JSON list of C-alpha atoms in Angstrom, two decimals:
[
{"chain": "N", "resi": 8, "resn": "ILE", "atom": "CA", "xyz": [18.90, -64.57, 48.01]},
{"chain": "N", "resi": 9, "resn": "ALA", "atom": "CA", "xyz": [21.76, -62.58, 45.52]},
{"chain": "N", "resi": 10, "resn": "ALA", "atom": "CA", "xyz": [21.31, -63.36, 42.22]},
{"chain": "N", "resi": 11, "resn": "GLU", "atom": "CA", "xyz": [17.24, -63.53, 43.18]},
{"chain": "N", "resi": 12, "resn": "THR", "atom": "CA", "xyz": [18.06, -59.67, 44.17]},
{"chain": "N", "resi": 13, "resn": "ALA", "atom": "CA", "xyz": [19.69, -59.47, 41.03]},
{"chain": "N", "resi": 14, "resn": "ASP", "atom": "CA", "xyz": [17.68, -60.08, 38.84]},
{"chain": "N", "resi": 15, "resn": "VAL", "atom": "CA", "xyz": [14.71, -58.53, 40.73]},
{"chain": "N", "resi": 16, "resn": "HIS", "atom": "CA", "xyz": [17.11, -55.22, 40.45]},
{"chain": "N", "resi": 17, "resn": "ALA", "atom": "CA", "xyz": [17.22, -56.13, 36.88]},
{"chain": "N", "resi": 18, "resn": "ILE", "atom": "CA", "xyz": [14.14, -56.47, 35.74]},
{"chain": "N", "resi": 19, "resn": "VAL", "atom": "CA", "xyz": [12.74, -52.93, 37.63]},
{"chain": "N", "resi": 20, "resn": "ARG", "atom": "CA", "xyz": [16.05, -51.47, 35.36]},
{"chain": "N", "resi": 21, "resn": "GLY", "atom": "CA", "xyz": [13.97, -52.70, 32.85]},
{"chain": "N", "resi": 22, "resn": "PHE", "atom": "CA", "xyz": [10.54, -51.56, 33.26]},
{"chain": "N", "resi": 23, "resn": "GLU", "atom": "CA", "xyz": [12.03, -47.96, 33.98]},
{"chain": "N", "resi": 24, "resn": "LYS", "atom": "CA", "xyz": [14.00, -48.54, 31.17]},
{"chain": "N", "resi": 25, "resn": "LYS", "atom": "CA", "xyz": [10.93, -49.25, 29.00]},
{"chain": "N", "resi": 26, "resn": "ARG", "atom": "CA", "xyz": [8.56, -46.42, 30.47]},
{"chain": "N", "resi": 27, "resn": "GLU", "atom": "CA", "xyz": [11.86, -43.67, 29.76]},
{"chain": "N", "resi": 28, "resn": "ASP", "atom": "CA", "xyz": [11.70, -45.44, 26.42]},
{"chain": "N", "resi": 29, "resn": "ASP", "atom": "CA", "xyz": [7.75, -44.64, 25.73]},
{"chain": "N", "resi": 30, "resn": "ALA", "atom": "CA", "xyz": [7.83, -41.65, 27.94]},
{"chain": "N", "resi": 31, "resn": "ALA", "atom": "CA", "xyz": [10.25, -40.38, 25.09]},
{"chain": "N", "resi": 32, "resn": "ALA", "atom": "CA", "xyz": [8.40, -41.96, 21.92]},
{"chain": "N", "resi": 33, "resn": "LEU", "atom": "CA", "xyz": [5.40, -39.98, 23.23]},
{"chain": "N", "resi": 34, "resn": "GLU", "atom": "CA", "xyz": [7.47, -37.12, 23.48]},
{"chain": "N", "resi": 35, "resn": "GLN", "atom": "CA", "xyz": [9.05, -37.30, 20.20]},
{"chain": "N", "resi": 36, "resn": "GLN", "atom": "CA", "xyz": [5.16, -37.91, 18.77]},
{"chain": "N", "resi": 37, "resn": "ARG", "atom": "CA", "xyz": [3.94, -34.94, 20.44]},
{"chain": "N", "resi": 38, "resn": "GLN", "atom": "CA", "xyz": [6.30, -32.70, 19.21]},
{"chain": "N", "resi": 39, "resn": "ALA", "atom": "CA", "xyz": [6.33, -33.98, 15.91]},
{"chain": "N", "resi": 40, "resn": "VAL", "atom": "CA", "xyz": [2.08, -33.24, 16.48]},
{"chain": "N", "resi": 41, "resn": "GLU", "atom": "CA", "xyz": [2.48, -29.21, 17.22]},
{"chain": "N", "resi": 42, "resn": "ALA", "atom": "CA", "xyz": [5.66, -29.15, 15.01]},
{"chain": "N", "resi": 43, "resn": "ALA", "atom": "CA", "xyz": [2.76, -30.34, 12.31]},
{"chain": "N", "resi": 44, "resn": "ARG", "atom": "CA", "xyz": [0.15, -27.82, 14.00]},
{"chain": "N", "resi": 45, "resn": "ALA", "atom": "CA", "xyz": [2.21, -24.83, 13.66]},
{"chain": "N", "resi": 46, "resn": "ALA", "atom": "CA", "xyz": [2.96, -25.90, 9.72]},
{"chain": "N", "resi": 47, "resn": "ALA", "atom": "CA", "xyz": [-0.84, -26.14, 8.83]},
{"chain": "N", "resi": 48, "resn": "TYR", "atom": "CA", "xyz": [-0.87, -22.74, 11.01]},
{"chain": "N", "resi": 49, "resn": "HIS", "atom": "CA", "xyz": [2.10, -20.94, 9.32]},
{"chain": "N", "resi": 50, "resn": "HIS", "atom": "CA", "xyz": [0.50, -22.76, 5.85]},
{"chain": "N", "resi": 51, "resn": "GLU", "atom": "CA", "xyz": [-2.46, -21.15, 6.25]},
{"chain": "N", "resi": 52, "resn": "LYS", "atom": "CA", "xyz": [-2.03, -17.99, 7.67]},
{"chain": "N", "resi": 53, "resn": "ALA", "atom": "CA", "xyz": [0.47, -17.55, 4.04]},
{"chain": "N", "resi": 54, "resn": "ALA", "atom": "CA", "xyz": [-2.49, -18.46, 1.75]},
{"chain": "N", "resi": 55, "resn": "GLU", "atom": "CA", "xyz": [-4.11, -16.01, 3.75]},
{"chain": "N", "resi": 56, "resn": "ALA", "atom": "CA", "xyz": [-1.96, -13.29, 3.30]},
{"chain": "N", "resi": 57, "resn": "ALA", "atom": "CA", "xyz": [-0.90, -14.48, -0.19]},
{"chain": "N", "resi": 58, "resn": "GLU", "atom": "CA", "xyz": [-4.86, -14.49, -0.72]},
{"chain": "N", "resi": 59, "resn": "ILE", "atom": "CA", "xyz": [-5.11, -10.83, 0.73]},
{"chain": "N", "resi": 60, "resn": "LEU", "atom": "CA", "xyz": [-2.09, -9.62, -1.20]},
{"chain": "N", "resi": 61, "resn": "GLU", "atom": "CA", "xyz": [-3.61, -10.91, -4.42]},
{"chain": "N", "resi": 62, "resn": "SER", "atom": "CA", "xyz": [-7.05, -9.85, -4.35]},
{"chain": "N", "resi": 63, "resn": "LYS", "atom": "CA", "xyz": [-4.94, -6.37, -3.43]},
{"chain": "N", "resi": 64, "resn": "ARG", "atom": "CA", "xyz": [-3.27, -6.29, -6.06]},
{"chain": "N", "resi": 65, "resn": "SER", "atom": "CA", "xyz": [-6.06, -7.55, -9.10]},
{"chain": "N", "resi": 66, "resn": "SER", "atom": "CA", "xyz": [-8.09, -4.09, -7.28]},
{"chain": "N", "resi": 67, "resn": "ARG", "atom": "CA", "xyz": [-6.31, -1.87, -8.28]},
{"chain": "N", "resi": 68, "resn": "GLY", "atom": "CA", "xyz": [-4.43, -3.28, -11.57]},
{"chain": "N", "resi": 69, "resn": "LYS", "atom": "CA", "xyz": [-1.81, -5.25, -12.69]},
{"chain": "N", "resi": 70, "resn": "LYS", "atom": "CA", "xyz": [-1.53, -4.04, -15.98]},
{"chain": "N", "resi": 71, "resn": "LEU", "atom": "CA", "xyz": [-0.80, -0.91, -17.86]},
{"chain": "N", "resi": 72, "resn": "ALA", "atom": "CA", "xyz": [-1.58, 0.76, -20.67]},
{"chain": "N", "resi": 73, "resn": "PHE", "atom": "CA", "xyz": [-0.81, 4.04, -21.46]},
{"chain": "N", "resi": 74, "resn": "ALA", "atom": "CA", "xyz": [0.05, 6.13, -24.65]},
{"chain": "N", "resi": 75, "resn": "GLY", "atom": "CA", "xyz": [1.29, 10.04, -25.79]},
{"chain": "N", "resi": 76, "resn": "LEU", "atom": "CA", "xyz": [4.30, 9.32, -22.63]},
{"chain": "N", "resi": 77, "resn": "PRO", "atom": "CA", "xyz": [7.83, 9.79, -22.78]},
{"chain": "N", "resi": 78, "resn": "HIS", "atom": "CA", "xyz": [10.85, 6.92, -21.94]},
{"chain": "N", "resi": 79, "resn": "THR", "atom": "CA", "xyz": [7.70, 4.36, -23.17]},
{"chain": "N", "resi": 80, "resn": "ASP", "atom": "CA", "xyz": [10.75, 1.27, -22.40]},
{"chain": "N", "resi": 81, "resn": "HIS", "atom": "CA", "xyz": [11.46, 3.15, -19.22]},
{"chain": "N", "resi": 82, "resn": "ILE", "atom": "CA", "xyz": [7.45, 3.02, -17.98]},
{"chain": "N", "resi": 83, "resn": "LYS", "atom": "CA", "xyz": [7.30, -0.59, -18.77]},
{"chain": "N", "resi": 84, "resn": "GLY", "atom": "CA", "xyz": [10.37, -1.40, -17.08]},
{"chain": "N", "resi": 85, "resn": "ILE", "atom": "CA", "xyz": [9.70, -0.34, -14.37]},
{"chain": "N", "resi": 86, "resn": "PHE", "atom": "CA", "xyz": [6.27, -1.54, -13.94]},
{"chain": "N", "resi": 87, "resn": "SER", "atom": "CA", "xyz": [4.75, -4.50, -12.17]},
{"chain": "N", "resi": 88, "resn": "GLU", "atom": "CA", "xyz": [2.62, -5.63, -10.25]},
{"chain": "N", "resi": 89, "resn": "ASP", "atom": "CA", "xyz": [3.29, -5.07, -7.13]},
{"chain": "N", "resi": 90, "resn": "VAL", "atom": "CA", "xyz": [3.36, -1.40, -8.22]},
{"chain": "N", "resi": 91, "resn": "VAL", "atom": "CA", "xyz": [1.35, 1.04, -5.34]},
{"chain": "N", "resi": 92, "resn": "CYS", "atom": "CA", "xyz": [0.74, 3.42, -6.77]},
{"chain": "N", "resi": 93, "resn": "ILE", "atom": "CA", "xyz": [2.06, 5.32, -10.15]},
{"chain": "N", "resi": 94, "resn": "ALA", "atom": "CA", "xyz": [2.05, 8.30, -11.27]},
{"chain": "N", "resi": 95, "resn": "THR", "atom": "CA", "xyz": [2.91, 11.15, -13.71]},
{"chain": "N", "resi": 96, "resn": "ASP", "atom": "CA", "xyz": [3.06, 14.75, -15.11]},
{"chain": "N", "resi": 97, "resn": "GLY", "atom": "CA", "xyz": [3.16, 14.24, -18.90]},
{"chain": "N", "resi": 98, "resn": "ASN", "atom": "CA", "xyz": [7.24, 14.29, -18.65]},
{"chain": "N", "resi": 99, "resn": "ALA", "atom": "CA", "xyz": [8.11, 12.05, -15.78]},
{"chain": "N", "resi": 100, "resn": "THR", "atom": "CA", "xyz": [7.20, 8.77, -14.23]},
{"chain": "N", "resi": 101, "resn": "ILE", "atom": "CA", "xyz": [7.20, 7.60, -11.19]},
{"chain": "N", "resi": 102, "resn": "THR", "atom": "CA", "xyz": [6.28, 4.52, -9.29]},
{"chain": "N", "resi": 103, "resn": "ILE", "atom": "CA", "xyz": [6.20, 3.12, -5.13]},
{"chain": "N", "resi": 104, "resn": "TYR", "atom": "CA", "xyz": [6.33, -0.95, -4.91]},
{"chain": "N", "resi": 105, "resn": "GLU", "atom": "CA", "xyz": [4.69, -2.45, -1.93]},
{"chain": "N", "resi": 106, "resn": "HIS", "atom": "CA", "xyz": [8.52, -3.92, -0.86]},
{"chain": "N", "resi": 107, "resn": "ALA", "atom": "CA", "xyz": [9.48, 0.50, 0.21]},
{"chain": "N", "resi": 108, "resn": "ALA", "atom": "CA", "xyz": [11.52, 0.38, -3.28]},
{"chain": "N", "resi": 109, "resn": "TRP", "atom": "CA", "xyz": [10.42, 3.31, -5.78]},
{"chain": "N", "resi": 110, "resn": "ALA", "atom": "CA", "xyz": [11.82, 4.08, -9.42]},
{"chain": "N", "resi": 111, "resn": "TRP", "atom": "CA", "xyz": [11.42, 7.50, -12.18]},
{"chain": "N", "resi": 112, "resn": "THR", "atom": "CA", "xyz": [12.55, 8.17, -15.16]},
{"chain": "N", "resi": 113, "resn": "PRO", "atom": "CA", "xyz": [14.07, 10.94, -16.36]},
{"chain": "N", "resi": 114, "resn": "GLY", "atom": "CA", "xyz": [12.29, 14.40, -15.52]},
{"chain": "N", "resi": 115, "resn": "LEU", "atom": "CA", "xyz": [10.81, 14.38, -12.00]},
{"chain": "N", "resi": 116, "resn": "PRO", "atom": "CA", "xyz": [10.69, 17.50, -10.42]},
{"chain": "N", "resi": 117, "resn": "THR", "atom": "CA", "xyz": [14.24, 18.87, -9.24]},
{"chain": "N", "resi": 118, "resn": "ALA", "atom": "CA", "xyz": [12.69, 18.97, -5.48]},
{"chain": "N", "resi": 119, "resn": "LEU", "atom": "CA", "xyz": [11.52, 15.88, -5.10]},
{"chain": "N", "resi": 120, "resn": "HIS", "atom": "CA", "xyz": [14.24, 14.41, -7.18]},
{"chain": "N", "resi": 121, "resn": "ASN", "atom": "CA", "xyz": [16.31, 15.37, -4.56]},
{"chain": "N", "resi": 122, "resn": "LYS", "atom": "CA", "xyz": [14.51, 14.35, -1.57]},
{"chain": "N", "resi": 123, "resn": "LEU", "atom": "CA", "xyz": [14.66, 10.84, -2.94]},
{"chain": "N", "resi": 124, "resn": "THR", "atom": "CA", "xyz": [17.49, 10.53, -4.56]},
{"chain": "N", "resi": 125, "resn": "GLY", "atom": "CA", "xyz": [20.03, 8.70, -1.98]},
{"chain": "N", "resi": 126, "resn": "ARG", "atom": "CA", "xyz": [16.92, 8.81, 0.76]},
{"chain": "N", "resi": 127, "resn": "GLN", "atom": "CA", "xyz": [17.73, 5.78, 2.88]},
{"chain": "N", "resi": 128, "resn": "LYS", "atom": "CA", "xyz": [15.81, 2.81, 2.89]},
{"chain": "N", "resi": 129, "resn": "THR", "atom": "CA", "xyz": [15.55, 2.56, 6.65]},
{"chain": "N", "resi": 130, "resn": "LEU", "atom": "CA", "xyz": [12.90, 4.98, 6.52]},
{"chain": "N", "resi": 131, "resn": "PRO", "atom": "CA", "xyz": [9.87, 4.93, 6.20]},
{"chain": "N", "resi": 132, "resn": "ARG", "atom": "CA", "xyz": [8.69, 4.12, 2.27]},
{"chain": "N", "resi": 133, "resn": "PRO", "atom": "CA", "xyz": [6.21, 7.21, -0.13]},
{"chain": "N", "resi": 134, "resn": "THR", "atom": "CA", "xyz": [3.24, 5.18, 0.32]},
{"chain": "N", "resi": 135, "resn": "ILE", "atom": "CA", "xyz": [1.84, 7.96, -2.59]},
{"chain": "N", "resi": 136, "resn": "VAL", "atom": "CA", "xyz": [2.59, 9.93, -5.20]},
{"chain": "N", "resi": 137, "resn": "ALA", "atom": "CA", "xyz": [0.90, 13.10, -7.08]},
{"chain": "N", "resi": 138, "resn": "LEU", "atom": "CA", "xyz": [2.82, 15.05, -10.60]},
{"chain": "N", "resi": 139, "resn": "GLY", "atom": "CA", "xyz": [1.43, 18.51, -11.91]},
{"chain": "N", "resi": 140, "resn": "SER", "atom": "CA", "xyz": [2.79, 20.93, -14.31]},
{"chain": "N", "resi": 141, "resn": "GLU", "atom": "CA", "xyz": [4.64, 23.69, -13.30]},
{"chain": "N", "resi": 142, "resn": "SER", "atom": "CA", "xyz": [6.85, 21.52, -11.30]},
{"chain": "N", "resi": 143, "resn": "ARG", "atom": "CA", "xyz": [3.56, 19.86, -8.49]},
{"chain": "N", "resi": 144, "resn": "TYR", "atom": "CA", "xyz": [4.24, 17.36, -6.48]},
{"chain": "N", "resi": 145, "resn": "TYR", "atom": "CA", "xyz": [3.01, 15.51, -4.18]},
{"chain": "N", "resi": 146, "resn": "ILE", "atom": "CA", "xyz": [4.39, 12.33, -1.82]},
{"chain": "N", "resi": 147, "resn": "ALA", "atom": "CA", "xyz": [3.63, 11.85, 1.76]},
{"chain": "N", "resi": 148, "resn": "PHE", "atom": "CA", "xyz": [5.74, 8.71, 4.00]},
{"chain": "N", "resi": 149, "resn": "ALA", "atom": "CA", "xyz": [4.45, 5.47, 6.24]},
{"chain": "N", "resi": 150, "resn": "ASP", "atom": "CA", "xyz": [4.65, 7.31, 8.98]},
{"chain": "N", "resi": 151, "resn": "GLY", "atom": "CA", "xyz": [2.18, 10.05, 8.18]},
{"chain": "N", "resi": 152, "resn": "GLN", "atom": "CA", "xyz": [4.73, 12.76, 6.96]},
{"chain": "N", "resi": 153, "resn": "ALA", "atom": "CA", "xyz": [4.38, 14.74, 3.73]},
{"chain": "N", "resi": 154, "resn": "VAL", "atom": "CA", "xyz": [6.14, 17.47, 0.91]},
{"chain": "N", "resi": 155, "resn": "TRP", "atom": "CA", "xyz": [4.70, 18.97, -1.39]},
{"chain": "N", "resi": 156, "resn": "HIS", "atom": "CA", "xyz": [4.82, 21.31, -4.04]},
{"chain": "N", "resi": 157, "resn": "GLY", "atom": "CA", "xyz": [1.41, 23.52, -5.06]},
{"chain": "N", "resi": 158, "resn": "PRO", "atom": "CA", "xyz": [-1.15, 26.33, -4.44]},
{"chain": "N", "resi": 159, "resn": "GLY", "atom": "CA", "xyz": [-1.10, 28.17, -0.91]},
{"chain": "N", "resi": 160, "resn": "GLU", "atom": "CA", "xyz": [-4.49, 26.31, -1.01]},
{"chain": "N", "resi": 161, "resn": "MET", "atom": "CA", "xyz": [-3.82, 23.42, -0.70]},
{"chain": "N", "resi": 162, "resn": "ALA", "atom": "CA", "xyz": [-0.46, 23.66, 1.42]},
{"chain": "N", "resi": 163, "resn": "SER", "atom": "CA", "xyz": [-3.13, 25.69, 4.16]},
{"chain": "N", "resi": 164, "resn": "VAL", "atom": "CA", "xyz": [-5.77, 22.18, 3.56]},
{"chain": "N", "resi": 165, "resn": "LEU", "atom": "CA", "xyz": [-3.01, 20.35, 3.70]},
{"chain": "N", "resi": 166, "resn": "LEU", "atom": "CA", "xyz": [-1.44, 21.22, 7.08]},
{"chain": "N", "resi": 167, "resn": "ASP", "atom": "CA", "xyz": [-4.97, 21.41, 8.53]},
{"chain": "N", "resi": 168, "resn": "VAL", "atom": "CA", "xyz": [-5.44, 17.94, 8.07]},
{"chain": "N", "resi": 169, "resn": "ALA", "atom": "CA", "xyz": [-2.25, 17.17, 9.23]},
{"chain": "N", "resi": 170, "resn": "LEU", "atom": "CA", "xyz": [-2.71, 19.52, 12.23]},
{"chain": "N", "resi": 171, "resn": "THR", "atom": "CA", "xyz": [-5.89, 17.80, 12.91]},
{"chain": "N", "resi": 172, "resn": "SER", "atom": "CA", "xyz": [-5.84, 14.06, 12.14]},
{"chain": "N", "resi": 173, "resn": "LEU", "atom": "CA", "xyz": [-8.68, 15.13, 10.39]},
{"chain": "N", "resi": 174, "resn": "HIS", "atom": "CA", "xyz": [-10.35, 13.26, 7.40]},
{"chain": "N", "resi": 175, "resn": "GLY", "atom": "CA", "xyz": [-8.36, 10.31, 8.46]},
{"chain": "N", "resi": 176, "resn": "GLY", "atom": "CA", "xyz": [-5.51, 11.81, 6.42]},
{"chain": "N", "resi": 177, "resn": "VAL", "atom": "CA", "xyz": [-5.02, 12.42, 3.09]},
{"chain": "N", "resi": 178, "resn": "ARG", "atom": "CA", "xyz": [-6.22, 9.78, 0.14]},
{"chain": "N", "resi": 179, "resn": "SER", "atom": "CA", "xyz": [-5.13, 10.75, -2.79]},
{"chain": "N", "resi": 180, "resn": "VAL", "atom": "CA", "xyz": [-4.05, 14.59, -5.13]},
{"chain": "N", "resi": 181, "resn": "ALA", "atom": "CA", "xyz": [-4.46, 15.10, -7.89]},
{"chain": "N", "resi": 182, "resn": "PHE", "atom": "CA", "xyz": [-3.32, 18.30, -10.33]},
{"chain": "N", "resi": 183, "resn": "GLY", "atom": "CA", "xyz": [-5.59, 20.27, -12.63]},
{"chain": "N", "resi": 184, "resn": "GLU", "atom": "CA", "xyz": [-4.78, 21.99, -15.82]},
{"chain": "N", "resi": 185, "resn": "GLY", "atom": "CA", "xyz": [-4.00, 25.80, -14.13]},
{"chain": "N", "resi": 186, "resn": "PHE", "atom": "CA", "xyz": [-1.66, 25.62, -10.93]},
{"chain": "N", "resi": 187, "resn": "ASP", "atom": "CA", "xyz": [-4.55, 26.33, -8.48]},
{"chain": "N", "resi": 188, "resn": "THR", "atom": "CA", "xyz": [-6.33, 23.30, -9.42]},
{"chain": "N", "resi": 189, "resn": "PHE", "atom": "CA", "xyz": [-6.09, 20.59, -7.79]},
{"chain": "N", "resi": 190, "resn": "PHE", "atom": "CA", "xyz": [-8.69, 17.82, -5.37]},
{"chain": "N", "resi": 191, "resn": "LEU", "atom": "CA", "xyz": [-7.13, 15.91, -2.88]},
{"chain": "N", "resi": 192, "resn": "VAL", "atom": "CA", "xyz": [-9.90, 12.68, -1.34]},
{"chain": "N", "resi": 193, "resn": "PHE", "atom": "CA", "xyz": [-8.84, 11.93, 2.78]},
{"chain": "N", "resi": 194, "resn": "ASN", "atom": "CA", "xyz": [-9.92, 8.10, 3.53]},
{"chain": "N", "resi": 195, "resn": "ASP", "atom": "CA", "xyz": [-13.50, 8.98, 5.37]},
{"chain": "N", "resi": 196, "resn": "GLY", "atom": "CA", "xyz": [-14.54, 9.89, 1.70]},
{"chain": "N", "resi": 197, "resn": "TRP", "atom": "CA", "xyz": [-14.53, 13.57, 2.22]},
{"chain": "N", "resi": 198, "resn": "TRP", "atom": "CA", "xyz": [-12.50, 15.75, -0.33]},
{"chain": "N", "resi": 199, "resn": "HIS", "atom": "CA", "xyz": [-11.64, 19.45, -1.17]},
{"chain": "N", "resi": 200, "resn": "ALA", "atom": "CA", "xyz": [-11.57, 20.92, -4.28]},
{"chain": "N", "resi": 201, "resn": "PRO", "atom": "CA", "xyz": [-11.27, 25.16, -5.48]},
{"chain": "N", "resi": 202, "resn": "GLY", "atom": "CA", "xyz": [-12.25, 23.88, -9.29]},
{"chain": "N", "resi": 203, "resn": "MET", "atom": "CA", "xyz": [-12.58, 21.35, -10.78]},
{"chain": "N", "resi": 204, "resn": "PRO", "atom": "CA", "xyz": [-13.97, 19.68, -14.98]},
{"chain": "N", "resi": 205, "resn": "ALA", "atom": "CA", "xyz": [-16.84, 21.15, -15.61]},
{"chain": "N", "resi": 206, "resn": "GLY", "atom": "CA", "xyz": [-17.88, 17.49, -16.56]},
{"chain": "N", "resi": 207, "resn": "LEU", "atom": "CA", "xyz": [-16.61, 16.57, -12.63]},
{"chain": "N", "resi": 208, "resn": "GLY", "atom": "CA", "xyz": [-18.65, 19.17, -11.56]},
{"chain": "N", "resi": 209, "resn": "ARG", "atom": "CA", "xyz": [-21.68, 18.26, -12.93]},
{"chain": "N", "resi": 210, "resn": "LEU", "atom": "CA", "xyz": [-21.10, 14.70, -11.96]},
{"chain": "N", "resi": 211, "resn": "MET", "atom": "CA", "xyz": [-20.21, 16.25, -8.44]},
{"chain": "N", "resi": 212, "resn": "GLU", "atom": "CA", "xyz": [-23.84, 17.86, -8.57]},
{"chain": "N", "resi": 213, "resn": "SER", "atom": "CA", "xyz": [-25.92, 15.28, -9.97]},
{"chain": "N", "resi": 214, "resn": "ARG", "atom": "CA", "xyz": [-24.20, 12.73, -6.48]},
{"chain": "N", "resi": 215, "resn": "LYS", "atom": "CA", "xyz": [-25.08, 15.95, -4.07]},
{"chain": "N", "resi": 216, "resn": "CYS", "atom": "CA", "xyz": [-21.08, 15.82, -3.52]},
{"chain": "N", "resi": 217, "resn": "ARG", "atom": "CA", "xyz": [-21.46, 12.96, -1.52]},
{"chain": "N", "resi": 218, "resn": "PRO", "atom": "CA", "xyz": [-18.77, 12.61, 1.07]},
{"chain": "N", "resi": 219, "resn": "ASP", "atom": "CA", "xyz": [-17.56, 8.26, -0.64]},
{"chain": "N", "resi": 220, "resn": "LEU", "atom": "CA", "xyz": [-14.70, 9.53, -2.65]},
{"chain": "N", "resi": 221, "resn": "LYS", "atom": "CA", "xyz": [-12.03, 6.89, -3.14]},
{"chain": "N", "resi": 222, "resn": "CYS", "atom": "CA", "xyz": [-9.34, 8.83, -5.66]},
{"chain": "N", "resi": 223, "resn": "VAL", "atom": "CA", "xyz": [-9.63, 11.40, -8.08]},
{"chain": "N", "resi": 224, "resn": "SER", "atom": "CA", "xyz": [-7.00, 11.78, -10.97]},
{"chain": "N", "resi": 225, "resn": "LEU", "atom": "CA", "xyz": [-7.33, 14.82, -13.16]},
{"chain": "N", "resi": 226, "resn": "GLY", "atom": "CA", "xyz": [-5.45, 16.17, -16.39]},
{"chain": "N", "resi": 227, "resn": "PRO", "atom": "CA", "xyz": [-3.42, 18.30, -17.97]},
{"chain": "N", "resi": 228, "resn": "ASN", "atom": "CA", "xyz": [-6.19, 19.29, -20.39]},
{"chain": "N", "resi": 229, "resn": "GLY", "atom": "CA", "xyz": [-9.02, 18.94, -18.12]},
{"chain": "N", "resi": 230, "resn": "GLU", "atom": "CA", "xyz": [-9.56, 15.39, -18.48]},
{"chain": "N", "resi": 231, "resn": "TRP", "atom": "CA", "xyz": [-10.73, 13.43, -14.59]},
{"chain": "N", "resi": 232, "resn": "PHE", "atom": "CA", "xyz": [-11.56, 9.98, -13.74]},
{"chain": "N", "resi": 233, "resn": "LEU", "atom": "CA", "xyz": [-13.59, 9.51, -10.43]},
{"chain": "N", "resi": 234, "resn": "GLU", "atom": "CA", "xyz": [-14.20, 5.97, -8.52]},
{"chain": "N", "resi": 235, "resn": "ALA", "atom": "CA", "xyz": [-16.20, 6.16, -5.34]},
{"chain": "N", "resi": 236, "resn": "GLN", "atom": "CA", "xyz": [-16.00, 3.41, -2.74]},
{"chain": "N", "resi": 237, "resn": "ASN", "atom": "CA", "xyz": [-18.63, 1.07, -3.41]},
{"chain": "N", "resi": 238, "resn": "GLY", "atom": "CA", "xyz": [-16.40, 0.29, -6.88]},
{"chain": "N", "resi": 239, "resn": "ARG", "atom": "CA", "xyz": [-18.17, 2.61, -9.21]},
{"chain": "N", "resi": 240, "resn": "SER", "atom": "CA", "xyz": [-16.01, 5.18, -11.92]},
{"chain": "N", "resi": 241, "resn": "TRP", "atom": "CA", "xyz": [-17.03, 7.54, -14.18]},
{"chain": "N", "resi": 242, "resn": "TRP", "atom": "CA", "xyz": [-14.63, 9.79, -16.16]},
{"chain": "N", "resi": 243, "resn": "GLY", "atom": "CA", "xyz": [-14.68, 12.75, -19.29]}
]
C-alpha cells in the first residue's frame, strides 16, 4: 500500500509539475507577445514622429542660399536641417535649433549677445529671433517670455499681447528700413505694421488686409517677403 501511495503521489507531483511548466511557458509566451506589441507600438510612434519631423523640416526648408553676408564659412558651419529659426541684420547671423541650442556669428547686438552668452541649457529655449539694423532685435523663449530692442510702438503692441494673450501670441517679427519700421505677425494670422514697403502695401490692399498671414520678412532697402497660411507667398 505504501508503494502504491508513493506512486500516486509521484503521479500527482508529475501532473502538478507539468501544469506549473505549462503555466510558466504560457506566461513567457504572453510576455513575449506583450513585448512584441510594445516594440511595434514604439516603432510605429517613432516612425510617425520621424515623419512629422521630416515634414516640418521640408516645410521650413533644409537648404540655405545667401549672398553678400560676412562670415560666409561661419554661417555655412552653423546651418543645418534642424535649424528652426534664422535671422540676420546683414552683419551678424543667429540660428536656433530643434534641440534647444543656438549659435551666432560675430557682430550680434551687444544686449542680445549678453542675454544669450552663458545662458543655462536648463532655462527655456529660444523659439523666435529677429534682427534689424540699428541694433534692433527680438527674441522669445519657450515659456512665453520675450525681450527686444526696437521702436516704442512695437514695445507697446508686444506688451499688450503679452498681458492679454491677444491673437495667441507672436508668430514672427521683422524689422524694416527705418528704426520705426517693423512688421508683427500673430499666431491667429492677424498682424501689425505701422509702415511697410510700397509693394507690400499694394499687396496687402489687394488682399483686403486679410488676417491670414504666416510670416513676413523685411529687408534694409525696402525688400519684403510674405507667406499666407494657405502656403502662397509673394516678395518684392
